[in-house]
PDB file of C-alpha atoms in Angstrom:
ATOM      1  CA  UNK P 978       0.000   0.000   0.000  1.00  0.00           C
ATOM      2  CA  UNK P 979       1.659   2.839  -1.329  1.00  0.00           C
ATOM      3  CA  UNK P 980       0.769   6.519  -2.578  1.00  0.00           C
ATOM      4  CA  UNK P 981       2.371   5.871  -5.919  1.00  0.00           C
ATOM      5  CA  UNK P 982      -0.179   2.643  -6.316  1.00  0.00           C
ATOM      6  CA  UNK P 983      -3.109   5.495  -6.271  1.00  0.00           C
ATOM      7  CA  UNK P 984      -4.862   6.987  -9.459  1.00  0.00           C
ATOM      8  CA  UNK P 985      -4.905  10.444  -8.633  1.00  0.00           C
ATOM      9  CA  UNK P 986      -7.726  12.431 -10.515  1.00  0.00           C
ATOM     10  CA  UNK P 987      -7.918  16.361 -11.460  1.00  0.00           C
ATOM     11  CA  UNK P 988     -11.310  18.261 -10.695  1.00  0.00           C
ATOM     12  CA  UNK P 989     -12.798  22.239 -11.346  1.00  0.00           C
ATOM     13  CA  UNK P 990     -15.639  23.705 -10.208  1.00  0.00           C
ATOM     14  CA  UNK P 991     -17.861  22.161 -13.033  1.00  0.00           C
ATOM     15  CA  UNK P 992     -17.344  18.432 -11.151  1.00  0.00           C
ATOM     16  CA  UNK P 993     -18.581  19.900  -7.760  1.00  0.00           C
ATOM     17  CA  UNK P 994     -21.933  18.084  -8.519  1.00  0.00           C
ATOM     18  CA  UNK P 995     -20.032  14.939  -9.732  1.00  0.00           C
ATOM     19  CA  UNK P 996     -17.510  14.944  -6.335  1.00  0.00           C
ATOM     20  CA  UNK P 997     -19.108  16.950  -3.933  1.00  0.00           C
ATOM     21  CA  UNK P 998     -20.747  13.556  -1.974  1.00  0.00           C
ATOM     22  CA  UNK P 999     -17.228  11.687  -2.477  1.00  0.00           C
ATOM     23  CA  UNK P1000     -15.172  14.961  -0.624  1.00  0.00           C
ATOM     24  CA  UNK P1001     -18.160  14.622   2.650  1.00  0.00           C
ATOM     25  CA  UNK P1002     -17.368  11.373   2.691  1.00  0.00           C
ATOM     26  CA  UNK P1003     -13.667  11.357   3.149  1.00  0.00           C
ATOM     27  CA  UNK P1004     -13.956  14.188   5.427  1.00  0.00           C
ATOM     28  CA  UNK P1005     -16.161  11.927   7.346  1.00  0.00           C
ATOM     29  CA  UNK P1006     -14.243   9.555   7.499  1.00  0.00           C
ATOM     30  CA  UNK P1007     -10.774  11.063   7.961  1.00  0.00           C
ATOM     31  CA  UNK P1008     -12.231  12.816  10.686  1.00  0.00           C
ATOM     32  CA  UNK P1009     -14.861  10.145  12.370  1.00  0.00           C
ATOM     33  CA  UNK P1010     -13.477  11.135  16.089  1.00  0.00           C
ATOM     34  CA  UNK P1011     -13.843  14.398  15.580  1.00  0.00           C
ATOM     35  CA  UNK P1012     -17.066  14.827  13.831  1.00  0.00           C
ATOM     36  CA  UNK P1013     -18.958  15.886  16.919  1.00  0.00           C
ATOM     37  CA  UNK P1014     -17.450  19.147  16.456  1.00  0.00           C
ATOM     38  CA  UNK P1015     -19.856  21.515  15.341  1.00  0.00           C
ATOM     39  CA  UNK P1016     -16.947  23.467  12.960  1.00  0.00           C
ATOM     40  CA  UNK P1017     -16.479  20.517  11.316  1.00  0.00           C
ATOM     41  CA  UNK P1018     -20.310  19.239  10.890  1.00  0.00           C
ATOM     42  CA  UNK P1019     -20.127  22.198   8.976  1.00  0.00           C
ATOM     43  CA  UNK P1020     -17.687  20.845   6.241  1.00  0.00           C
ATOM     44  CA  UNK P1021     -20.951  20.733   3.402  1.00  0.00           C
ATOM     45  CA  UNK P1022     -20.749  24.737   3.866  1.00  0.00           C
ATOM     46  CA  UNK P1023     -16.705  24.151   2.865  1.00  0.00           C
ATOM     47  CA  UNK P1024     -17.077  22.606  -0.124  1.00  0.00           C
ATOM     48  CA  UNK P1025     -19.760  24.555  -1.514  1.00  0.00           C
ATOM     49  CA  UNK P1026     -18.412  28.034  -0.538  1.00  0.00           C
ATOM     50  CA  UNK P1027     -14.557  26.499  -2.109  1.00  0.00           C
ATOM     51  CA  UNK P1028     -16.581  24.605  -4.985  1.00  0.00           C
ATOM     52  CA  UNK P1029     -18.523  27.989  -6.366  1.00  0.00           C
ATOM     53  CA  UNK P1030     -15.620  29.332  -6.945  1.00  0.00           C
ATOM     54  CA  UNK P1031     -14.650  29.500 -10.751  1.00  0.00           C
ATOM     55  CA  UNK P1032     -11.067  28.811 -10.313  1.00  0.00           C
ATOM     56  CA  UNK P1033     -12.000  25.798  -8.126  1.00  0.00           C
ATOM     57  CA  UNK P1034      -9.114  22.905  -7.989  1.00  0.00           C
ATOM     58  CA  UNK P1035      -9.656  19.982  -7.031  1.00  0.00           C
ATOM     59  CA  UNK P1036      -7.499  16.052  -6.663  1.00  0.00           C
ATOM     60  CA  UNK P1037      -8.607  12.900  -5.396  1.00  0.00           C
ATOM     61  CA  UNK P1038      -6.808   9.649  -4.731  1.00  0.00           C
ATOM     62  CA  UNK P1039      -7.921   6.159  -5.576  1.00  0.00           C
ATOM     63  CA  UNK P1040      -7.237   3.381  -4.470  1.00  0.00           C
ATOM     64  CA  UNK P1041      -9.349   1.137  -7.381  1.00  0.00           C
ATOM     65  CA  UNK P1042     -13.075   2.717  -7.185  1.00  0.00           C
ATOM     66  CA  UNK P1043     -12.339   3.766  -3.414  1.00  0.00           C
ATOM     67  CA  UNK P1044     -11.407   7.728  -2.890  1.00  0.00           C
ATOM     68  CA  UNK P1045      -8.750   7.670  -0.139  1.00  0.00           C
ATOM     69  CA  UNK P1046      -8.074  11.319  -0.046  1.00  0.00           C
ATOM     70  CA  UNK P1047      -8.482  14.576  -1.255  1.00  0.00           C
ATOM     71  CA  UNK P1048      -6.984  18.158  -1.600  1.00  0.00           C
ATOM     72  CA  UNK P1049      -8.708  21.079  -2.665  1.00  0.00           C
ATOM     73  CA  UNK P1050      -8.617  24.939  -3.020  1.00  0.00           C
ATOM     74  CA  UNK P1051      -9.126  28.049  -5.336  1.00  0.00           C
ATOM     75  CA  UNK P1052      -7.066  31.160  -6.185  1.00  0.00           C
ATOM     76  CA  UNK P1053      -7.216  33.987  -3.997  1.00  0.00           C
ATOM     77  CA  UNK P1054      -9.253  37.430  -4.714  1.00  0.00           C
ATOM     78  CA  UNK P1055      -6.444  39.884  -5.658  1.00  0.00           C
ATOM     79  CA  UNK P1056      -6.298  42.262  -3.599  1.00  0.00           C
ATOM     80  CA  UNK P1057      -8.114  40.552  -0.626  1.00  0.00           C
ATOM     81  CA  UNK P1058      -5.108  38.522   0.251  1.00  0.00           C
ATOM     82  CA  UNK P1059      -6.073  38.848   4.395  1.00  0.00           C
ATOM     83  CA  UNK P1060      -2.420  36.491   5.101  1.00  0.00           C
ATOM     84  CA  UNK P1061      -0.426  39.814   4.597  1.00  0.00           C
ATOM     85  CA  UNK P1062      -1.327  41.165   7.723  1.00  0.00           C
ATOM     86  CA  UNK P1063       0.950  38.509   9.205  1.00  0.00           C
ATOM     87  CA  UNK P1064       4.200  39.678   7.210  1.00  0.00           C
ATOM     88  CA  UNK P1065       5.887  42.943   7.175  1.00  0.00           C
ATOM     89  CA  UNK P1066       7.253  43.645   4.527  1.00  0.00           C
ATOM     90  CA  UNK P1067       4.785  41.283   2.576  1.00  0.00           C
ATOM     91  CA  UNK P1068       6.360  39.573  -0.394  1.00  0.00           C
ATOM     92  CA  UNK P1069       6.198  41.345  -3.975  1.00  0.00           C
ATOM     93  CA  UNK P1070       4.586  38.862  -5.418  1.00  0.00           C
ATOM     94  CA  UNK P1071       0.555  38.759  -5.593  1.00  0.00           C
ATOM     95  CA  UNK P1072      -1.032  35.659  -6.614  1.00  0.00           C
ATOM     96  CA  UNK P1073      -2.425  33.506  -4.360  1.00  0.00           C
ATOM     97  CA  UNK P1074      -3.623  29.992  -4.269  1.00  0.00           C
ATOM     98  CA  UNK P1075      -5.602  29.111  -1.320  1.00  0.00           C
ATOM     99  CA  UNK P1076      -4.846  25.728  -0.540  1.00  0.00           C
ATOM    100  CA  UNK P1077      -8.078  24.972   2.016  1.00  0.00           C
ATOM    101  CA  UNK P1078      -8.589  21.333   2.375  1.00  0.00           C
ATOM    102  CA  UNK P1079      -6.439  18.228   2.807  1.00  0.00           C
ATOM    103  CA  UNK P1080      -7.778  15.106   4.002  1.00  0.00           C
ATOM    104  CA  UNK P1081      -7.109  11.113   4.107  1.00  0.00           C
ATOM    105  CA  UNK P1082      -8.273   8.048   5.410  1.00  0.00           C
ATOM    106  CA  UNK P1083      -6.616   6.500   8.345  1.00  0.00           C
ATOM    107  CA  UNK P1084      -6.061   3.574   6.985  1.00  0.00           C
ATOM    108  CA  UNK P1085      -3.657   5.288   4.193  1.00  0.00           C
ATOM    109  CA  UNK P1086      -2.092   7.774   6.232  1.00  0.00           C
ATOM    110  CA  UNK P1087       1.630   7.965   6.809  1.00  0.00           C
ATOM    111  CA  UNK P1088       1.864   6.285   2.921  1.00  0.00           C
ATOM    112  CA  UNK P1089       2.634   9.277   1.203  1.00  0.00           C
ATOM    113  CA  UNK P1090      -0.902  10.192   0.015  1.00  0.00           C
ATOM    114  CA  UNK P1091      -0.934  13.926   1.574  1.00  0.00           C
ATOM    115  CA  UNK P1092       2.108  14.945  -0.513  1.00  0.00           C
ATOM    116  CA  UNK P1093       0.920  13.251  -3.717  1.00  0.00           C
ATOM    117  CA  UNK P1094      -2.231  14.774  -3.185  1.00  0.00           C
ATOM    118  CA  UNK P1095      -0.768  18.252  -2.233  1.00  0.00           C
ATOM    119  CA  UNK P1096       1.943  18.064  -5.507  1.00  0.00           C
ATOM    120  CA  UNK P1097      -1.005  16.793  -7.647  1.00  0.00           C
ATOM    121  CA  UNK P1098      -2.987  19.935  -6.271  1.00  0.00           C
ATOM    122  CA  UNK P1099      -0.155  22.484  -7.042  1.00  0.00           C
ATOM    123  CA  UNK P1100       1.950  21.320  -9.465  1.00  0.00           C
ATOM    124  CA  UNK P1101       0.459  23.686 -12.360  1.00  0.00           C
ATOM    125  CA  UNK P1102      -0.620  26.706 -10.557  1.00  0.00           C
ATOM    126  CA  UNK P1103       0.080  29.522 -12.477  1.00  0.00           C
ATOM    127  CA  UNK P1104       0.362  31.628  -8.638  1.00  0.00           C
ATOM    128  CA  UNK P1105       3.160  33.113  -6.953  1.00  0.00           C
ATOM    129  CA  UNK P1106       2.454  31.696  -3.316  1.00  0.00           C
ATOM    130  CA  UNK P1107       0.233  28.999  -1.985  1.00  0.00           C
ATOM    131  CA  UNK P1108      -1.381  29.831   1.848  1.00  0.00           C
ATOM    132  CA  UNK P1109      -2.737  27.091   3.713  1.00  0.00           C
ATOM    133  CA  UNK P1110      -4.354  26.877   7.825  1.00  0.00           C
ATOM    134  CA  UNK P1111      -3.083  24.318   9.990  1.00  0.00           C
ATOM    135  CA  UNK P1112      -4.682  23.507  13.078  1.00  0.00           C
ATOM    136  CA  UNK P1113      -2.359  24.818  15.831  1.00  0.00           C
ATOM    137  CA  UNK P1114      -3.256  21.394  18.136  1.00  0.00           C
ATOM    138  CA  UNK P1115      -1.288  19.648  15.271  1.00  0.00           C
ATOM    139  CA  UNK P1116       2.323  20.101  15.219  1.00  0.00           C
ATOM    140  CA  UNK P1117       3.625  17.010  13.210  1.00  0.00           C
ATOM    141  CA  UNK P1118       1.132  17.881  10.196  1.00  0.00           C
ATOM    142  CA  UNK P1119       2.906  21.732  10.243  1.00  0.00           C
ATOM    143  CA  UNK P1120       6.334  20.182  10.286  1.00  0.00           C
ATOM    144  CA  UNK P1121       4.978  17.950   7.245  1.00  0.00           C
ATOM    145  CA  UNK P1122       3.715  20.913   5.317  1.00  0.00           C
ATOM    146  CA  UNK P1123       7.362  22.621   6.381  1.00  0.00           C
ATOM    147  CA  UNK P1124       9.554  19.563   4.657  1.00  0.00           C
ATOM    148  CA  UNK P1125       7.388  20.815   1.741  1.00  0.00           C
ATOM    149  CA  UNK P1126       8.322  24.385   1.494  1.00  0.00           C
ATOM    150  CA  UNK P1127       5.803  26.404   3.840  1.00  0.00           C
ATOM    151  CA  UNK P1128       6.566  28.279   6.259  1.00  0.00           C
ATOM    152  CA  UNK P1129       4.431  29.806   9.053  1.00  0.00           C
ATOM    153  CA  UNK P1130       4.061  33.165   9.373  1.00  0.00           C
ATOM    154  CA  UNK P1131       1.191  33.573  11.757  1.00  0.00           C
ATOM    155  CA  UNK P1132      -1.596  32.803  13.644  1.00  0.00           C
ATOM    156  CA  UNK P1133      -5.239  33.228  12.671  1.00  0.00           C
ATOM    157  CA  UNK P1134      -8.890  32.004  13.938  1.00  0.00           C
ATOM    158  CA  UNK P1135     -11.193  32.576  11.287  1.00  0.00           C
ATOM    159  CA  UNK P1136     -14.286  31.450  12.691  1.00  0.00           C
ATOM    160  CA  UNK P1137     -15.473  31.896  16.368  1.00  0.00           C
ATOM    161  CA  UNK P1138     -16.242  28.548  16.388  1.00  0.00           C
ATOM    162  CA  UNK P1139     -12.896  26.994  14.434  1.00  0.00           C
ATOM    163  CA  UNK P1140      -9.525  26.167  15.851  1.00  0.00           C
ATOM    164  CA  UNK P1141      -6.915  28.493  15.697  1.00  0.00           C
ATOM    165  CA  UNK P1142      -4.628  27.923  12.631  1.00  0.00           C
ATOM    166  CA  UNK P1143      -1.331  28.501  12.153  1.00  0.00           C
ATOM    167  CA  UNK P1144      -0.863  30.571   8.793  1.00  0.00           C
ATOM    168  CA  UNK P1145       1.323  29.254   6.440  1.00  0.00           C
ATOM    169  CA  UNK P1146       2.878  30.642   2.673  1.00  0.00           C
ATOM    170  CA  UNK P1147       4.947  28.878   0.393  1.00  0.00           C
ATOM    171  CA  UNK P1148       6.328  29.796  -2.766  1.00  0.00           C
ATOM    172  CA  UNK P1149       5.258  28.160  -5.834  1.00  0.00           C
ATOM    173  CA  UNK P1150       6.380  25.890  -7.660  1.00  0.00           C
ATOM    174  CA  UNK P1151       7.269  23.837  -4.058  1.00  0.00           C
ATOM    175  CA  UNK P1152      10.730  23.050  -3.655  1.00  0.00           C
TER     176      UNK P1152
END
């Protein structure tokens, strides 16, 4: 059982209809002790809110017939990029993707999936920089996206109701 075993499959914003069930479900599931949470019963709202976006970007792993994981995000509104705040000087460069969800089943974690998934996901962005949130109670899965390039540069809690994320930036392509 490795990540390289997986066919990993490219989405937009025109599949939402076709995927949107199959990214609930492996939130579900990736998440099953945590889904009393009330910020993350509220996952639906995610993907439809990421989904509507035109510039929508979507992968998801399979392993046969079976999604295993996904990764998902959009490009950022220029001019609304709200991760500057945590930088001074902010970078030059403005184009942002918003890397916003990341999520596998335990039973193929710690295989490789998240970077395939993540490398699938940003491989041909035509951005600058990639932000991404990290839940701050989760240490090792910052110092996984850190072997990959990001680096945090804040702290942020978007929602009244959501864990407080640590903010990180990479440059793309990811090193």
């Amino acid at each position: 059982m490795t990540a390289a075993g997986l066919n990993v499959r490219h989405f937009t914003h025109t599949d939402l209809p076709e995927i949107r069930q199959t990214l609930i479900d492996v939130h579900a599931d990736a998440l099953a002790d945590e889904m009393d949470d009330p910020f993350n019963q509220r996952f639906p709202w995610f993907v439809d809110h990421w989904g509507g976006r035109p510039g929508f970007a979507c992968v998801i792993a399979y392993d046969g017939d079976k999604a295993v994981g996904f990764a998902y995000g959009a490009p950022g509104s220029p001019g609304r990029e709200w991760w500057r705040e945590h930088l001074d000087p902010a970078p030059e460069k403005h184009r942002t993707f918003s890397y916003s969800e990341l999520a596998v089943i335990p039973a193929w974690r710690k295989q490789g999936v998240s970077e395939r998934l993540t490398r699938a996901l940003l491989e041909d962005r035509d951005e600058d920089l990639v932000v991404l949130l990290v839940d701050t109670e989760h240490p090792r899965v910052q110092a996984l996206y850190e072997s990959w390039g990001f680096r945090k540069v804040g702290k942020d809690q978007p929602f009244p109701d959501s864990p407080v994320f640590a903010v990180m930036l990479a440059e793309l392509p990811l090193s």
